[in-house]
Amino acid sequence: MRNIKREKSVKNLSIREKLFIIIFRADNKAGRAFDIVLLWLILMSILIIFLETLPGLSTAFLKYLFKIEWIITVLFTLEYIIRISIVRNKFKYMKSFFGIIDLLAILPAYLSIFIEGSQFALILRTFRLLRIFRILNLGKYIGESYSLLNALKASRYKITVFLEAVLIIVVIVGTLMYLIEGEVSGFNSIPVSVYWAIVTLTTVGFGDITPVTPLGRIVASLLMLLGYGVIAVPTGIVSAELTRNRSANSTGQTCPSCRLIIENERANYCINCGMKLEKS
């Protein structure tokens, strides 16, 4: 019965209201289908940009890609115009995050007519892939993201001290390696040696600079072992804050809708979703 009433109510809507439901909402089949088609067009456009940068492509194939890209650009332009025409507050949408991204998705194509090479700025269309959150309906996990954000904020001083310690270590080790290895092994300067220390400490190890002397290899080995411990420190700090927040959450105030931790004990409504808070 609810589905029948819903279908009747949708049929009674104007074209503008129907378009609004399809374009701006993803809780219906038409809206989901629209977003999926939009994402495929974005991915296709990005693929075309990648292909255009490949060497050795024939002129005929490049012209074919050029035509497809302009077809997609025209479709995005029509979509942008429709979005503006169906919203009530047009200026608010145009200056919103997605409004700016939608404009940047089509603007480089038209600028390329006057400025050569600006069409590659169309890679900004990747930001439009953020709309996939609407399709997957991930909004209900916003509370967990706030918990993580709160943990990161609470850990910022500890992480800052940790990063300062890491900076001191790479400067000392980098300077030490410059004295041990010297220019013969590729340690041409202290900044280059510090770069090597950062690469080694983070266990990336590009291999463009390597120690040759036994003492240099011993220092490098110790730095590599230290790197594994360094990786675990920030994770432990944030995990400890998450655990502490969850413990406080068991006796504190939490939004029943978005699960945001409310720091103000006197608050009656959630600052995130506006849900009325239940007082214990």
Coordinates of C-alpha atoms in Angstrom, one line a residue, residues 4-235:
I4 CA 1.2 2.4 -4.4
K5 CA 0.7 5.6 -2.5
R6 CA 4.2 6.6 -3.1
E7 CA 3.9 6.0 -6.9
K8 CA 0.7 8.0 -7.0
S9 CA 2.3 10.9 -5.1
V10 CA 5.3 10.8 -7.5
K11 CA 3.0 10.9 -10.5
N12 CA 1.3 14.0 -9.2
L13 CA 4.6 15.9 -9.0
S14 CA 5.7 18.5 -11.6
I15 CA 8.5 17.8 -14.0
R16 CA 10.8 20.1 -12.0
E17 CA 10.1 18.2 -8.8
K18 CA 10.6 14.8 -10.5
L19 CA 13.9 16.0 -11.9
F20 CA 14.9 17.2 -8.5
I21 CA 14.2 13.7 -7.0
I22 CA 16.2 12.0 -9.8
I23 CA 19.2 14.3 -9.8
F24 CA 19.6 15.2 -6.1
R25 CA 18.3 12.1 -4.4
A26 CA 19.5 8.5 -4.5
D27 CA 16.8 6.8 -2.5
N28 CA 14.9 5.8 -5.6
K29 CA 15.7 3.6 -8.7
A30 CA 15.7 6.6 -11.1
G31 CA 18.0 8.6 -8.9
R32 CA 20.4 5.6 -8.4
A33 CA 20.4 4.9 -12.2
F34 CA 21.1 8.6 -12.9
D35 CA 24.1 8.7 -10.5
I36 CA 25.5 5.4 -11.9
V37 CA 25.3 6.7 -15.5
L38 CA 26.9 9.9 -14.3
L39 CA 29.8 8.0 -12.6
W40 CA 30.4 5.9 -15.7
L41 CA 30.6 9.1 -17.8
I42 CA 33.1 10.6 -15.4
L43 CA 35.2 7.4 -15.5
M44 CA 35.1 7.4 -19.3
S45 CA 36.1 11.0 -19.5
I46 CA 39.1 10.4 -17.2
L47 CA 40.1 7.4 -19.3
I48 CA 40.0 9.5 -22.4
I49 CA 42.3 12.1 -20.8
F50 CA 44.7 9.3 -19.9
L51 CA 44.7 7.9 -23.4
E52 CA 45.3 11.3 -25.0
T53 CA 48.6 11.6 -23.2
L54 CA 49.9 8.3 -24.6
P55 CA 52.6 8.6 -27.3
G56 CA 52.2 7.0 -30.8
L57 CA 48.4 7.3 -31.1
S58 CA 47.1 7.9 -34.6
T59 CA 45.5 11.2 -35.5
A60 CA 42.2 9.4 -36.4
F61 CA 42.0 7.8 -33.0
L62 CA 42.7 11.1 -31.3
K63 CA 40.0 12.8 -33.2
Y64 CA 37.6 10.0 -32.2
L65 CA 38.5 10.6 -28.5
F66 CA 38.2 14.3 -29.0
K67 CA 34.6 13.9 -30.2
I68 CA 33.6 11.6 -27.4
E69 CA 35.1 14.0 -24.8
W70 CA 33.1 16.9 -26.2
I71 CA 29.9 14.7 -26.2
I72 CA 30.5 14.0 -22.5
T73 CA 31.2 17.7 -21.9
V74 CA 28.0 18.7 -23.5
L75 CA 26.1 16.2 -21.4
F76 CA 27.7 17.5 -18.2
T77 CA 26.9 21.1 -19.3
L78 CA 23.2 20.2 -19.7
E79 CA 23.2 18.4 -16.4
Y80 CA 24.8 21.5 -14.7
I81 CA 22.2 23.8 -16.3
I82 CA 19.4 21.5 -15.2
R83 CA 20.7 21.4 -11.6
I84 CA 20.8 25.2 -11.4
S85 CA 17.3 25.5 -12.9
I86 CA 15.6 23.1 -10.6
V87 CA 17.0 24.2 -7.2
R88 CA 15.3 27.0 -5.3
N89 CA 18.4 28.8 -4.1
K90 CA 20.5 28.8 -7.2
F91 CA 23.4 30.9 -5.9
K92 CA 23.7 28.7 -2.8
Y93 CA 24.1 25.6 -5.0
M94 CA 26.6 27.3 -7.3
K95 CA 28.9 28.3 -4.4
S96 CA 28.5 24.9 -2.7
F97 CA 31.2 22.3 -2.8
F98 CA 29.5 20.1 -5.4
G99 CA 28.3 23.1 -7.3
I100 CA 31.9 24.4 -7.7
I101 CA 33.1 20.9 -8.7
D102 CA 30.3 20.6 -11.3
L103 CA 31.4 23.8 -12.8
L104 CA 35.1 22.9 -12.8
A105 CA 34.2 19.6 -14.5
I106 CA 33.1 21.5 -17.7
L107 CA 35.0 24.8 -17.5
P108 CA 38.4 23.5 -18.7
A109 CA 36.9 22.0 -21.9
Y110 CA 35.6 25.5 -23.0
L111 CA 38.9 27.1 -21.9
S112 CA 40.8 24.7 -24.1
I113 CA 39.2 26.5 -27.1
F114 CA 41.2 29.6 -26.2
I115 CA 44.1 28.2 -24.0
E116 CA 45.9 25.2 -25.4
G117 CA 46.4 22.3 -23.0
S118 CA 43.9 23.4 -20.4
Q119 CA 41.6 20.4 -21.4
F120 CA 43.8 18.2 -19.2
A121 CA 42.5 20.1 -16.2
L122 CA 39.3 18.0 -16.8
I123 CA 40.9 15.5 -14.5
L124 CA 39.1 17.6 -11.8
R125 CA 36.1 15.5 -12.7
T126 CA 37.5 12.8 -10.4
F127 CA 36.1 14.9 -7.5
R128 CA 32.6 14.2 -8.8
L129 CA 33.2 10.6 -8.0
L130 CA 32.5 11.7 -4.4
R131 CA 28.8 11.3 -5.4
I132 CA 29.3 7.6 -5.0
F133 CA 28.7 8.1 -1.3
R134 CA 25.1 8.9 -2.2
I135 CA 24.7 5.7 -4.1
L136 CA 26.2 3.5 -1.4
N137 CA 24.2 5.4 1.2
L138 CA 27.3 5.8 3.5
G139 CA 25.8 8.8 5.3
K140 CA 24.8 6.6 8.2
Y141 CA 28.5 6.1 9.0
I142 CA 29.0 9.8 9.6
G143 CA 29.0 9.3 13.3
E144 CA 32.0 6.9 13.1
S145 CA 33.9 9.5 11.0
Y146 CA 33.2 12.1 13.8
S147 CA 34.6 9.6 16.4
L148 CA 37.8 9.2 14.3
L149 CA 38.0 13.0 13.9
N150 CA 37.6 13.5 17.6
A151 CA 40.3 11.0 18.3
L152 CA 42.7 12.7 15.8
K153 CA 42.0 16.1 17.4
A154 CA 42.6 14.7 20.9
S155 CA 45.9 13.1 19.7
R156 CA 47.2 16.2 17.8
Y157 CA 49.6 17.3 20.5
K158 CA 51.0 13.8 21.0
I159 CA 51.4 13.3 17.2
T160 CA 53.1 16.7 16.9
V161 CA 55.6 15.7 19.6
F162 CA 56.1 12.4 17.8
L163 CA 56.7 14.1 14.4
E164 CA 59.2 16.5 16.1
A165 CA 61.1 13.5 17.4
V166 CA 61.1 11.9 14.0
L167 CA 62.4 15.1 12.4
I168 CA 65.2 15.3 15.0
I169 CA 66.1 11.6 14.2
V170 CA 66.3 12.1 10.4
V171 CA 68.4 15.3 10.8
I172 CA 70.9 13.6 13.1
V173 CA 71.1 10.4 11.1
G174 CA 71.3 12.3 7.8
T175 CA 74.1 14.4 9.1
L176 CA 75.9 11.4 10.5
M177 CA 75.6 9.5 7.1
Y178 CA 76.9 12.5 5.3
L179 CA 80.0 12.4 7.5
I180 CA 80.4 8.6 7.2
E181 CA 79.6 8.0 3.5
G182 CA 80.4 11.4 1.9
E183 CA 80.0 12.3 -1.8
V184 CA 81.6 9.1 -3.1
S185 CA 78.5 7.1 -2.0
G186 CA 76.0 9.7 -3.3
F187 CA 75.5 11.6 -0.1
N188 CA 76.4 14.9 -1.7
S189 CA 74.9 17.2 0.9
I190 CA 73.1 17.1 4.3
P191 CA 69.7 17.8 2.7
V192 CA 70.3 14.8 0.4
S193 CA 71.3 12.7 3.4
V194 CA 68.3 13.8 5.3
Y195 CA 66.1 12.8 2.3
W196 CA 67.8 9.3 2.4
A197 CA 67.1 9.1 6.1
I198 CA 63.4 9.9 5.6
V199 CA 63.0 7.4 2.8
T200 CA 64.8 4.7 4.9
L201 CA 62.9 5.5 8.2
T202 CA 59.5 5.2 6.4
T203 CA 60.7 1.8 5.0
V204 CA 60.0 3.1 1.4
G205 CA 63.6 2.5 0.3
F206 CA 63.8 4.0 -3.3
G207 CA 67.4 2.7 -3.6
D208 CA 68.7 5.7 -5.4
I209 CA 71.2 6.3 -2.6
T210 CA 72.7 3.4 -0.6
P211 CA 75.5 3.3 2.0
V212 CA 78.7 1.5 1.0
T213 CA 80.8 1.5 4.1
P214 CA 80.3 -1.1 6.9
L215 CA 79.6 1.6 9.5
G216 CA 77.1 3.3 7.2
R217 CA 75.3 0.0 6.6
I218 CA 75.1 -0.6 10.4
V219 CA 73.5 2.9 10.9
A220 CA 71.1 2.2 8.0
S221 CA 70.1 -1.1 9.5
L222 CA 69.4 0.4 12.8
L223 CA 67.3 3.2 11.1
M224 CA 65.3 0.6 9.2
L225 CA 64.5 -1.3 12.4
L226 CA 63.5 1.9 14.0
G227 CA 61.2 2.6 11.1
Y228 CA 59.0 -0.3 11.9
G229 CA 58.5 1.0 15.5
V230 CA 57.9 4.5 14.2
I231 CA 55.0 3.3 12.0
A232 CA 53.2 1.8 15.0
V233 CA 53.4 4.9 17.2
P234 CA 50.8 7.1 15.5
T235 CA 48.4 4.1 15.2

